[in-house]
mmCIF file of C-alpha atoms and ligand atoms in Angstrom:
data_model
loop_
_atom_site.group_PDB
_atom_site.id
_atom_site.type_symbol
_atom_site.label_atom_id
_atom_site.label_comp_id
_atom_site.label_asym_id
_atom_site.label_seq_id
_atom_site.Cartn_x
_atom_site.Cartn_y
_atom_site.Cartn_z
ATOM 1 C CA UNK A 32 18.102 -0.942 19.171
ATOM 2 C CA UNK A 33 19.102 1.197 16.190
ATOM 3 C CA UNK A 34 21.290 -1.563 14.792
ATOM 4 C CA UNK A 35 18.455 -4.047 15.261
ATOM 5 C CA UNK A 36 16.039 -1.653 13.506
ATOM 6 C CA UNK A 37 18.330 -1.266 10.537
ATOM 7 C CA UNK A 38 18.680 -5.019 10.265
ATOM 8 C CA UNK A 39 15.009 -5.950 10.626
ATOM 9 C CA UNK A 40 12.909 -2.989 9.518
ATOM 10 C CA UNK A 41 12.710 -0.426 6.721
ATOM 11 C CA UNK A 42 13.958 3.079 7.635
ATOM 12 C CA UNK A 43 11.716 4.898 10.117
ATOM 13 C CA UNK A 44 10.583 8.107 8.433
ATOM 14 C CA UNK A 45 7.551 9.216 10.427
ATOM 15 C CA UNK A 46 6.996 10.623 13.903
ATOM 16 C CA UNK A 47 5.172 7.489 15.084
ATOM 17 C CA UNK A 48 7.533 4.939 13.556
ATOM 18 C CA UNK A 49 9.952 4.748 16.488
ATOM 19 C CA UNK A 50 7.237 4.056 19.052
ATOM 20 C CA UNK A 51 5.828 1.297 16.834
ATOM 21 C CA UNK A 52 9.315 -0.168 16.344
ATOM 22 C CA UNK A 53 10.028 -0.107 20.083
ATOM 23 C CA UNK A 54 7.012 -2.325 20.757
ATOM 24 C CA UNK A 55 7.982 -4.565 17.833
ATOM 25 C CA UNK A 56 11.459 -5.026 19.329
ATOM 26 C CA UNK A 57 10.062 -5.641 22.812
ATOM 27 C CA UNK A 58 7.790 -8.451 21.549
ATOM 28 C CA UNK A 59 10.531 -9.814 19.346
ATOM 29 C CA UNK A 60 13.309 -9.798 21.972
ATOM 30 C CA UNK A 61 11.002 -11.203 24.696
ATOM 31 C CA UNK A 62 9.954 -14.007 22.353
ATOM 32 C CA UNK A 63 13.562 -14.857 21.498
ATOM 33 C CA UNK A 64 14.553 -14.913 25.191
ATOM 34 C CA UNK A 65 11.601 -17.184 26.035
ATOM 35 C CA UNK A 66 12.258 -19.425 23.040
ATOM 36 C CA UNK A 67 15.934 -19.875 23.897
ATOM 37 C CA UNK A 68 15.242 -20.240 27.657
ATOM 38 C CA UNK A 69 12.487 -22.818 27.211
ATOM 39 C CA UNK A 70 14.487 -24.779 24.647
ATOM 40 C CA UNK A 71 17.526 -24.932 26.976
ATOM 41 C CA UNK A 72 15.270 -25.982 29.896
ATOM 42 C CA UNK A 73 13.680 -28.775 27.828
ATOM 43 C CA UNK A 74 17.063 -30.094 26.728
ATOM 44 C CA UNK A 75 18.518 -29.836 30.256
ATOM 45 C CA UNK A 76 15.574 -31.576 31.957
ATOM 46 C CA UNK A 77 15.361 -34.332 29.383
ATOM 47 C CA UNK A 78 19.037 -35.044 30.029
ATOM 48 C CA UNK A 79 18.820 -34.667 33.827
ATOM 49 C CA UNK A 80 15.743 -36.861 34.257
ATOM 50 C CA UNK A 81 16.589 -39.407 31.574
ATOM 51 C CA UNK A 82 15.846 -43.076 32.278
ATOM 52 C CA UNK A 83 18.936 -44.527 33.917
ATOM 53 C CA UNK A 84 17.947 -48.152 34.606
ATOM 54 C CA UNK A 85 15.077 -50.556 34.018
ATOM 55 C CA UNK A 86 13.618 -50.139 37.511
ATOM 56 C CA UNK A 87 13.479 -46.315 37.300
ATOM 57 C CA UNK A 88 9.933 -45.340 38.318
ATOM 58 C CA UNK A 89 8.451 -41.944 37.533
ATOM 59 C CA UNK A 90 7.312 -40.261 40.774
ATOM 60 C CA UNK A 91 3.694 -39.074 40.946
ATOM 61 C CA UNK A 92 3.594 -35.267 41.231
ATOM 62 C CA UNK A 93 0.099 -33.788 41.743
ATOM 63 C CA UNK A 94 1.038 -30.121 41.429
ATOM 64 C CA UNK A 95 3.449 -27.409 42.481
ATOM 65 C CA UNK A 96 1.668 -24.170 43.417
ATOM 66 C CA UNK A 97 4.744 -21.945 43.449
ATOM 67 C CA UNK A 98 5.805 -23.067 39.999
ATOM 68 C CA UNK A 99 2.293 -22.810 38.532
ATOM 69 C CA UNK A 100 1.756 -19.287 39.854
ATOM 70 C CA UNK A 101 5.150 -18.242 38.464
ATOM 71 C CA UNK A 102 4.475 -19.542 34.967
ATOM 72 C CA UNK A 103 1.030 -17.925 34.950
ATOM 73 C CA UNK A 104 1.930 -14.529 36.400
ATOM 74 C CA UNK A 105 5.024 -13.838 34.277
ATOM 75 C CA UNK A 106 3.208 -14.315 30.924
ATOM 76 C CA UNK A 107 0.227 -12.357 32.299
ATOM 77 C CA UNK A 108 2.473 -9.382 33.081
ATOM 78 C CA UNK A 109 4.107 -9.629 29.637
ATOM 79 C CA UNK A 110 0.733 -9.751 27.892
ATOM 80 C CA UNK A 111 -0.544 -6.770 29.914
ATOM 81 C CA UNK A 112 2.547 -4.745 28.993
ATOM 82 C CA UNK A 113 2.082 -5.578 25.297
ATOM 83 C CA UNK A 114 -1.614 -4.703 25.510
ATOM 84 C CA UNK A 115 -1.119 -1.364 27.297
ATOM 85 C CA UNK A 116 1.768 -0.355 25.056
ATOM 86 C CA UNK A 117 -0.029 -1.475 21.896
ATOM 87 C CA UNK A 118 -3.328 0.141 22.838
ATOM 88 C CA UNK A 119 -1.795 3.548 23.556
ATOM 89 C CA UNK A 120 0.099 3.337 20.252
ATOM 90 C CA UNK A 121 -3.093 2.335 18.467
ATOM 91 C CA UNK A 122 -5.018 5.285 19.950
ATOM 92 C CA UNK A 123 -2.263 7.596 18.756
ATOM 93 C CA UNK A 124 -2.353 6.088 15.257
ATOM 94 C CA UNK A 125 -6.144 6.416 14.852
ATOM 95 C CA UNK A 126 -6.301 9.995 16.202
ATOM 96 C CA UNK A 127 -4.979 12.474 13.637
ATOM 97 C CA UNK A 128 -3.895 15.886 15.001
ATOM 98 C CA UNK A 129 -6.526 18.596 14.419
ATOM 99 C CA UNK A 130 -4.309 20.581 12.073
ATOM 100 C CA UNK A 131 -3.579 17.597 9.793
ATOM 101 C CA UNK A 132 -3.406 18.365 6.073
ATOM 102 C CA UNK A 133 -6.112 16.344 4.321
ATOM 103 C CA UNK A 134 -5.673 14.399 1.085
ATOM 104 C CA UNK A 135 -8.380 12.172 -0.433
ATOM 105 C CA UNK A 136 -7.317 8.765 -1.682
ATOM 106 C CA UNK A 137 -9.232 6.559 -4.102
ATOM 107 C CA UNK A 138 -8.132 2.985 -4.696
ATOM 108 C CA UNK A 139 -9.049 1.489 -8.071
ATOM 109 C CA UNK A 140 -8.043 -1.753 -9.717
ATOM 110 C CA UNK A 141 -5.062 -1.192 -10.093
ATOM 111 C CA UNK A 142 -3.959 2.292 -9.229
ATOM 112 C CA UNK A 143 -4.046 4.913 -6.489
ATOM 113 C CA UNK A 144 -5.559 8.365 -7.010
ATOM 114 C CA UNK A 145 -4.627 11.234 -4.695
ATOM 115 C CA UNK A 146 -6.987 14.233 -4.674
ATOM 116 C CA UNK A 147 -5.710 17.561 -3.338
ATOM 117 C CA UNK A 148 -7.518 20.655 -2.059
ATOM 118 C CA UNK A 149 -6.772 22.451 -5.343
ATOM 119 C CA UNK A 150 -8.723 19.826 -7.288
ATOM 120 C CA UNK A 151 -5.524 18.358 -8.677
ATOM 121 C CA UNK A 152 -5.464 14.585 -8.942
ATOM 122 C CA UNK A 153 -2.202 12.645 -9.099
ATOM 123 C CA UNK A 154 -2.067 8.954 -9.900
ATOM 124 C CA UNK A 155 0.369 6.695 -8.039
ATOM 125 C CA UNK A 156 2.165 9.769 -6.673
ATOM 126 C CA UNK A 157 1.443 11.022 -3.178
ATOM 127 C CA UNK A 158 2.971 14.439 -2.539
ATOM 128 C CA UNK A 159 3.187 15.616 1.068
ATOM 129 C CA UNK A 160 4.942 18.334 3.070
ATOM 130 C CA UNK A 161 7.648 17.347 5.573
ATOM 131 C CA UNK A 162 7.137 17.809 9.342
ATOM 132 C CA UNK A 163 3.403 18.325 9.003
ATOM 133 C CA UNK A 164 0.713 15.787 9.930
ATOM 134 C CA UNK A 165 -1.105 14.467 6.859
ATOM 135 C CA UNK A 166 -4.472 12.722 7.027
ATOM 136 C CA UNK A 167 -5.502 10.424 4.191
ATOM 137 C CA UNK A 168 -9.257 9.955 3.754
ATOM 138 C CA UNK A 169 -9.637 6.857 1.664
ATOM 139 C CA UNK A 170 -12.250 4.915 -0.260
ATOM 140 C CA UNK A 171 -12.326 2.381 -3.075
ATOM 141 C CA UNK A 172 -14.037 2.529 -6.441
ATOM 142 C CA UNK A 173 -14.378 -1.223 -6.724
ATOM 143 C CA UNK A 174 -12.971 -3.946 -4.474
ATOM 144 C CA UNK A 175 -11.025 -4.044 -1.204
ATOM 145 C CA UNK A 176 -7.554 -2.509 -1.313
ATOM 146 C CA UNK A 177 -5.197 -1.607 1.496
ATOM 147 C CA UNK A 178 -2.749 1.282 1.605
ATOM 148 C CA UNK A 179 0.574 0.503 3.231
ATOM 149 C CA UNK A 180 3.610 2.772 3.643
ATOM 150 C CA UNK A 181 6.290 0.669 5.366
ATOM 151 C CA UNK A 182 8.643 3.624 6.028
ATOM 152 C CA UNK A 183 5.880 5.363 8.009
ATOM 153 C CA UNK A 184 4.616 2.158 9.686
ATOM 154 C CA UNK A 185 1.027 2.892 8.611
ATOM 155 C CA UNK A 186 -1.455 0.614 6.878
ATOM 156 C CA UNK A 187 -5.226 0.797 6.486
ATOM 157 C CA UNK A 188 -7.823 -1.081 4.468
ATOM 158 C CA UNK A 189 -9.529 0.865 1.675
ATOM 159 C CA UNK A 190 -13.176 -0.109 1.198
ATOM 160 C CA UNK A 191 -15.934 0.601 -1.315
ATOM 161 C CA UNK A 192 -18.859 2.644 0.033
ATOM 162 C CA UNK A 193 -17.095 3.606 3.224
ATOM 163 C CA UNK A 194 -14.332 6.017 4.259
ATOM 164 C CA UNK A 195 -11.330 4.922 6.235
ATOM 165 C CA UNK A 196 -8.429 7.135 7.208
ATOM 166 C CA UNK A 197 -4.890 7.120 8.458
ATOM 167 C CA UNK A 198 -2.398 9.817 9.351
ATOM 168 C CA UNK A 199 1.345 10.246 9.487
ATOM 169 C CA UNK A 200 3.924 12.986 9.769
ATOM 170 C CA UNK A 201 6.888 12.466 7.472
ATOM 171 C CA UNK A 202 10.195 13.459 9.056
ATOM 172 C CA UNK A 203 12.520 13.280 6.052
ATOM 173 C CA UNK A 204 12.477 14.825 2.592
ATOM 174 C CA UNK A 205 12.653 12.048 0.013
ATOM 175 C CA UNK A 206 10.692 9.137 -1.396
ATOM 176 C CA UNK A 207 8.976 6.125 0.114
ATOM 177 C CA UNK A 208 7.183 3.239 -1.526
ATOM 178 C CA UNK A 209 3.435 2.649 -1.131
ATOM 179 C CA UNK A 210 1.991 -0.860 -1.510
ATOM 180 C CA UNK A 211 -1.479 -2.309 -1.903
ATOM 181 C CA UNK A 212 -1.623 -5.076 0.701
ATOM 182 C CA UNK A 213 -5.052 -6.545 0.004
ATOM 183 C CA UNK A 214 -5.174 -9.060 -2.840
ATOM 184 C CA UNK A 215 -7.366 -7.248 -5.380
ATOM 185 C CA UNK A 216 -6.969 -9.150 -8.654
ATOM 186 C CA UNK A 217 -4.553 -9.802 -11.506
ATOM 187 C CA UNK A 218 -2.388 -6.681 -11.223
ATOM 188 C CA UNK A 219 -2.495 -6.397 -7.413
ATOM 189 C CA UNK A 220 1.280 -6.671 -7.170
ATOM 190 C CA UNK A 221 1.657 -3.748 -9.602
ATOM 191 C CA UNK A 222 -0.599 -1.495 -7.520
ATOM 192 C CA UNK A 223 2.328 0.559 -6.296
ATOM 193 C CA UNK A 224 2.736 4.245 -5.645
ATOM 194 C CA UNK A 225 5.438 6.566 -4.348
ATOM 195 C CA UNK A 226 5.211 9.083 -1.521
ATOM 196 C CA UNK A 227 7.201 12.236 -2.301
ATOM 197 C CA UNK A 228 8.037 14.330 0.743
ATOM 198 C CA UNK A 229 8.790 17.994 0.003
ATOM 199 C CA UNK A 230 9.837 20.943 2.140
ATOM 200 C CA UNK A 231 6.840 23.137 3.054
ATOM 201 C CA UNK A 232 7.856 25.629 0.363
ATOM 202 C CA UNK A 233 8.392 23.054 -2.382
ATOM 203 C CA UNK A 234 5.090 21.430 -1.530
ATOM 204 C CA UNK A 235 3.224 24.727 -2.039
ATOM 205 C CA UNK A 236 5.018 25.218 -5.349
ATOM 206 C CA UNK A 237 4.169 21.695 -6.409
ATOM 207 C CA UNK A 238 0.493 22.210 -5.510
ATOM 208 C CA UNK A 239 0.344 25.417 -7.552
ATOM 209 C CA UNK A 240 2.076 24.096 -10.637
ATOM 210 C CA UNK A 241 1.108 20.406 -10.625
ATOM 211 C CA UNK A 242 -1.857 20.806 -12.957
ATOM 212 C CA UNK A 243 -0.250 23.228 -15.391
ATOM 213 C CA UNK A 244 3.162 21.587 -15.771
ATOM 214 C CA UNK A 245 2.076 19.830 -18.971
ATOM 215 C CA UNK A 246 0.605 22.906 -20.671
ATOM 216 C CA UNK A 247 3.177 23.455 -23.361
ATOM 217 C CA UNK A 248 4.191 19.879 -23.974
ATOM 218 C CA UNK A 249 3.945 18.149 -27.345
ATOM 219 C CA UNK A 250 0.728 16.026 -27.415
ATOM 220 C CA UNK A 251 2.451 12.710 -28.237
ATOM 221 C CA UNK A 252 5.035 13.241 -25.518
ATOM 222 C CA UNK A 253 2.335 14.303 -23.069
ATOM 223 C CA UNK A 254 0.242 11.251 -23.991
ATOM 224 C CA UNK A 255 3.160 8.914 -23.370
ATOM 225 C CA UNK A 256 3.819 10.554 -20.022
ATOM 226 C CA UNK A 257 0.126 10.348 -19.043
ATOM 227 C CA UNK A 258 0.008 6.644 -19.887
ATOM 228 C CA UNK A 259 2.799 6.042 -17.354
ATOM 229 C CA UNK A 260 1.584 8.572 -14.829
ATOM 230 C CA UNK A 261 -1.956 7.183 -14.811
ATOM 231 C CA UNK A 262 -0.726 3.608 -14.672
ATOM 232 C CA UNK A 263 -2.416 2.673 -17.984
ATOM 233 C CA UNK A 264 0.750 0.671 -18.727
ATOM 234 C CA UNK A 265 0.017 -1.629 -15.789
ATOM 235 C CA UNK A 266 -2.592 -3.324 -18.010
ATOM 236 C CA UNK A 267 -1.920 -2.073 -21.581
ATOM 237 C CA UNK A 268 1.460 -2.752 -23.166
ATOM 238 C CA UNK A 269 2.938 -0.609 -25.949
ATOM 239 C CA UNK A 270 4.824 -3.495 -27.581
ATOM 240 C CA UNK A 271 2.056 -5.945 -28.516
ATOM 241 C CA UNK A 272 2.397 -8.199 -25.449
ATOM 242 C CA UNK A 273 -0.845 -9.224 -23.793
ATOM 243 C CA UNK A 274 -1.414 -7.945 -20.254
ATOM 244 C CA UNK A 275 -4.738 -7.611 -18.407
ATOM 245 C CA UNK A 276 -6.057 -5.333 -21.158
ATOM 246 C CA UNK A 277 -5.500 -5.145 -24.929
ATOM 247 C CA UNK A 278 -2.122 -3.771 -26.082
ATOM 248 C CA UNK A 279 -1.923 -0.226 -27.450
ATOM 249 C CA UNK A 280 0.313 -1.370 -30.313
ATOM 250 C CA UNK A 281 -1.683 -1.525 -33.543
ATOM 251 C CA UNK A 282 -4.850 -0.496 -31.692
ATOM 252 C CA UNK A 283 -5.434 2.704 -33.675
ATOM 253 C CA UNK A 284 -8.115 2.184 -36.390
ATOM 254 C CA UNK A 285 -8.060 -1.601 -35.952
ATOM 255 C CA UNK A 286 -11.277 -3.640 -36.110
ATOM 256 C CA UNK A 287 -12.176 -4.831 -32.608
ATOM 257 C CA UNK A 288 -14.653 -7.582 -31.835
ATOM 258 C CA UNK A 289 -16.665 -6.926 -28.668
ATOM 259 C CA UNK A 290 -18.052 -9.452 -26.181
ATOM 260 C CA UNK A 291 -21.508 -9.221 -27.809
ATOM 261 C CA UNK A 292 -20.105 -9.812 -31.320
ATOM 262 C CA UNK A 293 -20.275 -6.158 -32.372
ATOM 263 C CA UNK A 294 -17.308 -5.070 -34.517
ATOM 264 C CA UNK A 295 -15.978 -1.590 -33.711
ATOM 265 C CA UNK A 296 -13.257 0.478 -35.359
ATOM 266 C CA UNK A 297 -10.854 1.849 -32.752
ATOM 267 C CA UNK A 298 -11.123 5.523 -33.683
ATOM 268 C CA UNK A 299 -11.040 8.653 -31.477
ATOM 269 C CA UNK A 300 -14.553 8.114 -30.178
ATOM 270 C CA UNK A 301 -13.966 4.486 -29.322
ATOM 271 C CA UNK A 302 -10.743 5.239 -27.389
ATOM 272 C CA UNK A 303 -12.337 8.189 -25.635
ATOM 273 C CA UNK A 304 -15.286 6.042 -24.586
ATOM 274 C CA UNK A 305 -12.913 3.312 -23.394
ATOM 275 C CA UNK A 306 -11.158 5.818 -21.121
ATOM 276 C CA UNK A 307 -14.284 7.433 -19.685
ATOM 277 C CA UNK A 308 -16.706 4.463 -19.699
ATOM 278 C CA UNK A 309 -14.431 1.451 -19.920
ATOM 279 C CA UNK A 310 -17.210 -1.039 -19.271
ATOM 280 C CA UNK A 311 -19.562 0.235 -21.983
ATOM 281 C CA UNK A 312 -17.956 -2.132 -24.505
ATOM 282 C CA UNK A 313 -15.558 -4.944 -23.661
ATOM 283 C CA UNK A 314 -13.141 -6.528 -26.116
ATOM 284 C CA UNK A 315 -13.789 -10.214 -26.690
ATOM 285 C CA UNK A 316 -11.609 -12.332 -24.410
ATOM 286 C CA UNK A 317 -11.045 -9.607 -21.796
ATOM 287 C CA UNK A 318 -12.636 -8.891 -18.410
ATOM 288 C CA UNK A 319 -14.540 -5.698 -17.489
ATOM 289 C CA UNK A 320 -12.036 -4.608 -14.853
ATOM 290 C CA UNK A 321 -10.819 -1.171 -15.969
ATOM 291 C CA UNK A 322 -11.697 1.803 -13.725
ATOM 292 C CA UNK A 323 -13.163 4.951 -15.290
ATOM 293 C CA UNK A 324 -10.889 7.960 -15.738
ATOM 294 C CA UNK A 325 -13.820 10.387 -15.870
ATOM 295 C CA UNK A 326 -12.925 13.297 -13.603
ATOM 296 C CA UNK A 327 -9.223 12.488 -13.495
ATOM 297 C CA UNK A 328 -8.339 13.145 -17.162
ATOM 298 C CA UNK A 329 -9.465 16.284 -18.986
ATOM 299 C CA UNK A 330 -10.172 16.586 -22.737
ATOM 300 C CA UNK A 331 -6.680 17.789 -23.572
ATOM 301 C CA UNK A 332 -5.140 14.858 -21.735
ATOM 302 C CA UNK A 333 -7.460 12.342 -23.429
ATOM 303 C CA UNK A 334 -6.560 13.847 -26.829
ATOM 304 C CA UNK A 335 -2.878 13.528 -25.972
ATOM 305 C CA UNK A 336 -3.271 9.849 -25.064
ATOM 306 C CA UNK A 337 -5.076 9.244 -28.379
ATOM 307 C CA UNK A 338 -2.250 11.017 -30.242
ATOM 308 C CA UNK A 339 0.270 8.801 -28.476
ATOM 309 C CA UNK A 340 -1.687 5.606 -29.289
ATOM 310 C CA UNK A 341 -1.771 6.686 -32.957
ATOM 311 C CA UNK A 342 2.039 6.521 -33.024
ATOM 312 C CA UNK A 343 2.104 2.884 -31.836
ATOM 313 C CA UNK A 344 1.616 1.136 -35.153
HETATM 314 CU CU1 CUA B 629 -5.306 -3.099 -4.679
HETATM 315 CU CU2 CUA B 629 -4.247 -5.121 -4.091
#
């Protein structure tokens, strides 16, 4: 089964992954056996009972009880096994252990925010301790998203105005990719994040230092890093190319025409407003789709992003 897993599935890096894979293989192998068996039977019978001469007459067969019971009972047993197995796995997957470490998740078009107990918010980076159950409590700021971590075999829809949750226990230190699996607009396919699994000790250290790591960084450098870290570059290029939002190149102090015809100079106040209340004013020719960064970027970080944009002339 391990060989088959390696061939068909991503690596199994959570405590529940193997049980989920076992059921997957059972359904898969059973289906292949039935497919091959039925195909061989069809070919064999169509050869065996082929028309041999012009006066061949097909016999009238009303029914065959033994055969009918067999082909009803065998699939019934298979379906019951799949149901029982799947249901117990499902119950396990929707019941997080009581001591699970909780992390809040907010899906926005098109990024993932992870909120920790310390108040720290990381964008598109989920940091978790190894060998400890983690419960994600999730909601969306706008439309439907869906959080999917293939290595952990967990996936759950993320909805506006309602909480959903999932849990997993990572078994290996390392990185795993996180996808959005609900089509949510233009940059849906870029709505990616990474799960970083740390040792218990490293995770504590990360939690303590995550917010302060940028303290003594040069503003322009910090701004550039924040633009990547907060996924601004998913929609705003730095080289003049047009993505979902206006490019940052040449933005600083340029004259911008808004949807309502108003002309605005892109100064500090305009950029700050665009970050905190992105839908207050929309550039002509663009859609009001940017999420607000109020609460996830502080003043120093906003200043740093403005300093970085200033350098993109
Ligand atoms: Cu979010 Cu697709």
